[in-house]
mmCIF file of C-alpha atoms in Angstrom:
data_model
loop_
_atom_site.group_PDB
_atom_site.id
_atom_site.type_symbol
_atom_site.label_atom_id
_atom_site.label_comp_id
_atom_site.label_asym_id
_atom_site.label_seq_id
_atom_site.Cartn_x
_atom_site.Cartn_y
_atom_site.Cartn_z
ATOM 1 C CA MET A 23 75.332 269.978 54.944
ATOM 2 C CA LYS A 24 75.804 272.043 58.057
ATOM 3 C CA TYR A 25 73.593 271.825 61.355
ATOM 4 C CA ILE A 26 73.739 274.523 63.706
ATOM 5 C CA VAL A 27 71.776 273.352 66.784
ATOM 6 C CA VAL A 28 70.500 276.073 69.625
ATOM 7 C CA THR A 29 69.521 274.556 73.072
ATOM 8 C CA GLY A 30 68.362 277.266 76.328
ATOM 9 C CA GLY A 31 68.914 276.916 79.751
ATOM 10 C CA VAL A 32 67.796 278.349 82.896
ATOM 11 C CA VAL A 33 63.851 279.295 81.812
ATOM 12 C CA SER A 34 61.931 278.951 78.367
ATOM 13 C CA GLY A 35 61.145 281.819 76.153
ATOM 14 C CA LEU A 36 64.961 283.427 75.920
ATOM 15 C CA GLY A 37 64.672 284.202 72.624
ATOM 16 C CA LYS A 38 66.176 280.492 71.044
ATOM 17 C CA GLY A 39 63.556 281.069 67.970
ATOM 18 C CA VAL A 40 64.245 284.839 66.827
ATOM 19 C CA THR A 41 68.289 283.864 68.000
ATOM 20 C CA ILE A 42 68.125 281.176 65.125
ATOM 21 C CA SER A 43 65.688 283.592 62.397
ATOM 22 C CA SER A 44 68.414 285.784 62.991
ATOM 23 C CA MET A 45 71.686 283.371 62.461
ATOM 24 C CA GLY A 46 70.019 282.147 59.042
ATOM 25 C CA ARG A 47 69.186 285.775 58.250
ATOM 26 C CA MET A 48 72.847 286.724 58.111
ATOM 27 C CA LEU A 49 73.804 283.358 56.287
ATOM 28 C CA GLN A 50 71.181 284.469 53.689
ATOM 29 C CA GLY A 51 73.254 287.682 53.597
ATOM 30 C CA CYS A 52 76.548 285.580 52.916
ATOM 31 C CA GLY A 53 75.097 283.975 49.744
ATOM 32 C CA LEU A 54 73.500 280.247 51.619
ATOM 33 C CA ARG A 55 70.733 278.376 51.367
ATOM 34 C CA VAL A 56 69.159 277.557 55.411
ATOM 35 C CA THR A 57 66.702 275.749 56.543
ATOM 36 C CA SER A 58 64.799 274.671 60.044
ATOM 37 C CA ILE A 59 64.184 273.013 62.333
ATOM 38 C CA LYS A 60 61.919 272.839 65.890
ATOM 39 C CA ILE A 61 62.420 270.131 68.016
ATOM 40 C CA ASP A 62 59.462 269.987 71.073
ATOM 41 C CA PRO A 63 59.668 267.338 74.047
ATOM 42 C CA TYR A 64 56.356 267.588 74.749
ATOM 43 C CA LEU A 65 54.724 264.434 74.148
ATOM 44 C CA ASN A 66 51.820 265.689 71.973
ATOM 45 C CA VAL A 67 51.926 264.815 68.497
ATOM 46 C CA ASP A 68 51.694 268.432 67.500
ATOM 47 C CA ALA A 69 50.540 271.804 68.637
ATOM 48 C CA GLY A 70 46.861 271.363 67.024
ATOM 49 C CA THR A 71 45.481 270.244 70.437
ATOM 50 C CA MET A 72 46.836 272.067 73.325
ATOM 51 C CA SER A 73 45.687 275.083 75.208
ATOM 52 C CA PRO A 74 46.837 278.527 74.106
ATOM 53 C CA PHE A 75 46.789 279.047 77.490
ATOM 54 C CA GLU A 76 48.909 276.656 77.855
ATOM 55 C CA HIS A 77 51.498 276.922 75.148
ATOM 56 C CA GLY A 78 50.658 280.000 72.849
ATOM 57 C CA GLU A 79 48.744 280.032 69.504
ATOM 58 C CA CYS A 80 49.759 277.207 67.292
ATOM 59 C CA PHE A 81 51.051 278.523 63.299
ATOM 60 C CA VAL A 82 49.377 276.686 60.665
ATOM 61 C CA LEU A 83 51.778 275.950 57.509
ATOM 62 C CA ASN A 84 51.298 275.568 54.104
ATOM 63 C CA ASP A 85 50.571 271.580 54.283
ATOM 64 C CA GLY A 86 48.021 272.361 57.359
ATOM 65 C CA GLY A 87 50.469 271.239 60.019
ATOM 66 C CA GLU A 88 49.895 272.641 63.285
ATOM 67 C CA THR A 89 52.634 273.660 65.159
ATOM 68 C CA ASP A 90 55.102 275.724 67.390
ATOM 69 C CA LEU A 91 54.456 279.754 66.497
ATOM 70 C CA ASP A 92 58.711 279.734 66.132
ATOM 71 C CA LEU A 93 57.970 278.217 62.779
ATOM 72 C CA GLY A 94 55.989 281.154 61.561
ATOM 73 C CA ASN A 95 59.069 282.902 62.932
ATOM 74 C CA TYR A 96 61.286 281.140 60.675
ATOM 75 C CA GLU A 97 59.128 281.259 57.880
ATOM 76 C CA ARG A 98 58.924 285.207 57.612
ATOM 77 C CA PHE A 99 62.567 285.996 58.792
ATOM 78 C CA LEU A 100 63.802 283.597 55.903
ATOM 79 C CA SER A 101 61.232 283.750 53.317
ATOM 80 C CA ILE A 102 61.047 279.559 53.434
ATOM 81 C CA SER A 103 58.018 277.323 53.338
ATOM 82 C CA LEU A 104 58.419 274.605 55.923
ATOM 83 C CA THR A 105 56.264 271.382 56.426
ATOM 84 C CA SER A 106 54.788 269.402 59.728
ATOM 85 C CA ASP A 107 57.328 267.427 59.238
ATOM 86 C CA HIS A 108 60.172 270.163 59.902
ATOM 87 C CA ASN A 109 58.283 270.135 63.571
ATOM 88 C CA ILE A 110 59.450 267.492 65.302
ATOM 89 C CA THR A 111 57.962 266.341 68.825
ATOM 90 C CA THR A 112 58.298 263.433 70.900
ATOM 91 C CA GLY A 113 54.931 261.992 70.261
ATOM 92 C CA LYS A 114 55.684 262.414 66.525
ATOM 93 C CA ILE A 115 58.970 260.066 67.283
ATOM 94 C CA TYR A 116 57.476 257.671 69.533
ATOM 95 C CA ARG A 117 54.983 257.024 66.967
ATOM 96 C CA LYS A 118 57.105 256.273 64.090
ATOM 97 C CA VAL A 119 59.011 253.856 66.314
ATOM 98 C CA ILE A 120 56.149 251.998 67.972
ATOM 99 C CA SER A 121 54.424 251.395 64.327
ATOM 100 C CA LYS A 122 57.353 250.404 63.091
ATOM 101 C CA GLU A 123 57.684 247.887 66.183
ATOM 102 C CA ARG A 124 54.343 246.764 65.639
ATOM 103 C CA ARG A 125 54.947 245.967 61.983
ATOM 104 C CA GLY A 126 58.179 243.999 62.977
ATOM 105 C CA ASP A 127 60.831 245.857 61.134
ATOM 106 C CA TYR A 128 62.431 245.821 64.367
ATOM 107 C CA LEU A 129 62.772 241.813 63.677
ATOM 108 C CA GLY A 130 62.108 241.104 67.681
ATOM 109 C CA LYS A 131 64.159 243.097 69.457
ATOM 110 C CA THR A 132 63.509 245.010 72.328
ATOM 111 C CA VAL A 133 62.781 248.021 71.299
ATOM 112 C CA GLN A 134 64.710 250.590 73.689
ATOM 113 C CA VAL A 135 65.318 254.818 74.031
ATOM 114 C CA VAL A 136 69.138 254.150 72.685
ATOM 115 C CA PRO A 137 69.221 253.067 69.865
ATOM 116 C CA HIS A 138 65.764 252.852 68.558
ATOM 117 C CA ILE A 139 64.309 256.408 69.640
ATOM 118 C CA THR A 140 67.968 258.161 69.423
ATOM 119 C CA ASP A 141 68.695 256.292 65.872
ATOM 120 C CA GLU A 142 65.256 257.545 64.513
ATOM 121 C CA ILE A 143 65.550 261.195 65.496
ATOM 122 C CA GLN A 144 69.140 261.242 64.219
ATOM 123 C CA ARG A 145 67.018 259.843 61.058
ATOM 124 C CA TRP A 146 64.188 262.139 60.864
ATOM 125 C CA ILE A 147 66.741 265.393 61.462
ATOM 126 C CA GLU A 148 68.629 264.031 58.304
ATOM 127 C CA GLU A 149 65.845 263.574 55.961
ATOM 128 C CA VAL A 150 63.899 266.787 56.490
ATOM 129 C CA ALA A 151 66.965 268.719 56.716
ATOM 130 C CA HIS A 152 67.139 267.699 52.903
ATOM 131 C CA ILE A 153 63.675 269.027 51.785
ATOM 132 C CA PRO A 154 63.680 272.236 49.534
ATOM 133 C CA VAL A 155 61.900 274.992 51.431
ATOM 134 C CA ASP A 156 60.829 277.202 48.988
ATOM 135 C CA ASP A 157 59.936 277.177 45.363
ATOM 136 C CA GLN A 158 63.280 277.266 44.424
ATOM 137 C CA GLY A 159 64.993 275.560 47.119
ATOM 138 C CA ASN A 160 67.763 278.742 46.992
ATOM 139 C CA ARG A 161 67.255 281.074 49.274
ATOM 140 C CA HIS A 162 69.945 283.635 48.562
ATOM 141 C CA TRP A 163 69.153 286.936 50.014
ATOM 142 C CA GLU A 164 68.430 290.069 47.760
ATOM 143 C CA ALA A 165 68.625 293.466 48.852
ATOM 144 C CA HIS A 166 65.631 295.501 47.224
ATOM 145 C CA ALA A 167 66.683 299.498 46.979
ATOM 146 C CA LEU A 168 64.075 302.294 46.175
ATOM 147 C CA GLY A 169 64.449 303.586 42.854
ATOM 148 C CA GLU A 170 61.764 305.541 40.029
ATOM 149 C CA ASP A 171 60.461 302.088 38.900
ATOM 150 C CA GLY A 172 59.489 301.041 42.888
ATOM 151 C CA PRO A 173 61.579 298.768 44.516
ATOM 152 C CA ARG A 174 64.662 296.751 42.347
ATOM 153 C CA LYS A 175 66.549 293.670 43.052
ATOM 154 C CA THR A 176 70.134 293.403 43.487
ATOM 155 C CA PRO A 177 71.767 290.634 41.554
ATOM 156 C CA LYS A 178 71.894 287.522 43.838
ATOM 157 C CA THR A 179 75.694 286.452 44.924
ATOM 158 C CA ASN A 180 76.604 283.435 43.744
ATOM 159 C CA GLY A 181 76.190 280.755 46.291
ATOM 160 C CA PRO A 182 79.377 277.911 47.782
ATOM 161 C CA SER A 183 78.191 275.957 44.796
ATOM 162 C CA GLY A 184 78.942 278.601 42.231
ATOM 163 C CA SER A 185 75.520 278.946 41.082
ATOM 164 C CA SER A 186 73.937 281.695 40.121
ATOM 165 C CA GLY A 187 70.188 280.791 41.509
ATOM 166 C CA GLY A 188 68.971 280.774 37.901
ATOM 167 C CA GLU A 189 66.224 277.885 36.785
ATOM 168 C CA ASP A 190 69.388 275.185 37.465
ATOM 169 C CA ASP A 191 68.764 275.879 41.211
ATOM 170 C CA GLN A 192 65.395 274.936 41.416
ATOM 171 C CA HIS A 193 64.848 272.103 44.516
ATOM 172 C CA LYS A 194 67.976 272.569 45.810
ATOM 173 C CA VAL A 195 68.655 271.522 49.194
ATOM 174 C CA ALA A 196 69.967 273.936 51.940
ATOM 175 C CA ASP A 197 73.443 274.636 53.129
ATOM 176 C CA VAL A 198 73.205 274.961 56.183
ATOM 177 C CA CYS A 199 70.323 273.280 58.912
ATOM 178 C CA LEU A 200 69.491 275.501 61.834
ATOM 179 C CA ILE A 201 67.657 273.178 65.015
ATOM 180 C CA GLU A 202 66.293 274.522 67.545
ATOM 181 C CA VAL A 203 65.562 272.408 70.736
ATOM 182 C CA GLY A 204 62.241 273.572 72.886
ATOM 183 C CA GLY A 205 62.313 273.887 76.579
ATOM 184 C CA THR A 206 65.538 273.805 78.841
ATOM 185 C CA VAL A 207 68.134 271.395 78.646
ATOM 186 C CA GLY A 208 67.309 270.803 82.313
ATOM 187 C CA ASP A 209 64.374 269.053 81.229
ATOM 188 C CA ILE A 210 63.952 265.404 81.711
ATOM 189 C CA GLU A 211 61.831 265.560 78.404
ATOM 190 C CA SER A 212 64.831 266.814 76.570
ATOM 191 C CA SER A 213 67.012 264.571 77.609
ATOM 192 C CA VAL A 214 66.674 262.008 74.732
ATOM 193 C CA PHE A 215 66.932 264.889 72.423
ATOM 194 C CA LEU A 216 69.962 266.037 73.597
ATOM 195 C CA GLU A 217 71.964 262.104 73.356
ATOM 196 C CA ALA A 218 70.552 262.183 70.155
ATOM 197 C CA LEU A 219 72.335 264.897 69.118
ATOM 198 C CA ARG A 220 75.565 264.090 70.955
ATOM 199 C CA GLN A 221 75.500 261.047 68.698
ATOM 200 C CA PHE A 222 74.133 263.349 65.507
ATOM 201 C CA GLN A 223 77.780 265.063 66.050
ATOM 202 C CA PHE A 224 79.676 262.084 65.435
ATOM 203 C CA ARG A 225 77.145 260.938 62.322
ATOM 204 C CA VAL A 226 77.531 264.467 60.622
ATOM 205 C CA GLY A 227 81.824 265.108 61.556
ATOM 206 C CA PRO A 228 82.504 267.468 64.117
ATOM 207 C CA SER A 229 83.334 270.132 61.488
ATOM 208 C CA ASN A 230 79.656 269.809 60.150
ATOM 209 C CA PHE A 231 77.819 270.582 63.619
ATOM 210 C CA CYS A 232 77.871 273.171 65.441
ATOM 211 C CA LEU A 233 76.054 273.921 69.506
ATOM 212 C CA THR A 234 74.980 277.475 70.465
ATOM 213 C CA PHE A 235 73.603 277.611 73.648
ATOM 214 C CA VAL A 236 71.665 280.766 74.894
ATOM 215 C CA SER A 237 71.350 281.756 78.695
ATOM 216 C CA LEU A 238 69.491 284.289 80.996
ATOM 217 C CA VAL A 239 72.287 286.696 82.107
ATOM 218 C CA PRO A 240 70.693 288.288 85.420
ATOM 219 C CA ILE A 241 71.191 291.893 86.085
ATOM 220 C CA MET A 242 72.077 292.519 89.804
ATOM 221 C CA GLY A 243 71.274 295.909 91.111
ATOM 222 C CA GLU A 244 70.478 298.872 88.607
ATOM 223 C CA GLU A 245 73.729 299.093 87.359
ATOM 224 C CA GLN A 246 74.275 296.994 84.457
ATOM 225 C CA LYS A 247 77.582 295.188 84.507
#
């Protein structure tokens, strides 16, 4: 499994979701299976109780999960079906860790942001990344050409595993997991996720981890340089 993380700076709303969706589409064009995860650092468990004037409209997934609208971009761009677990929030992570602490899972240890919160974030990412995201779990890109009998599909390209997209490919996990970190890297609420991702690169290996940064480049004056 390869992981591509997209973060943003200066201001929010720069188009990180569209960036991830576009990258995923290009990877599909190369015959790779992709999945995506959206990290929202706010303390809300999900976007369902948030005012649309505050955070925009929420997107309802097939499992009933009310999530950030970026997951709708992922589904439409990449023709995949995500679950509510593909939307990670601070509220979900802390609720999970506190539930474990109340059950005594930590065996009396002092529960801290590092390592317990950061470890839970990494575990969540790794588990969700291996969930098949469509009926076949195999999203080889299919080009369509208009013929006399209507749209016709071109043959699928073999993926890295050498599969051709037949019945044996059902329920396969993705080759690449795209992760978007909402907000900006300067937000205090994002810091725990950035630290978890810093540790995550050593967990999965540097060759399996890529960090991409989207920033605002202002144009001074009328002349675009």
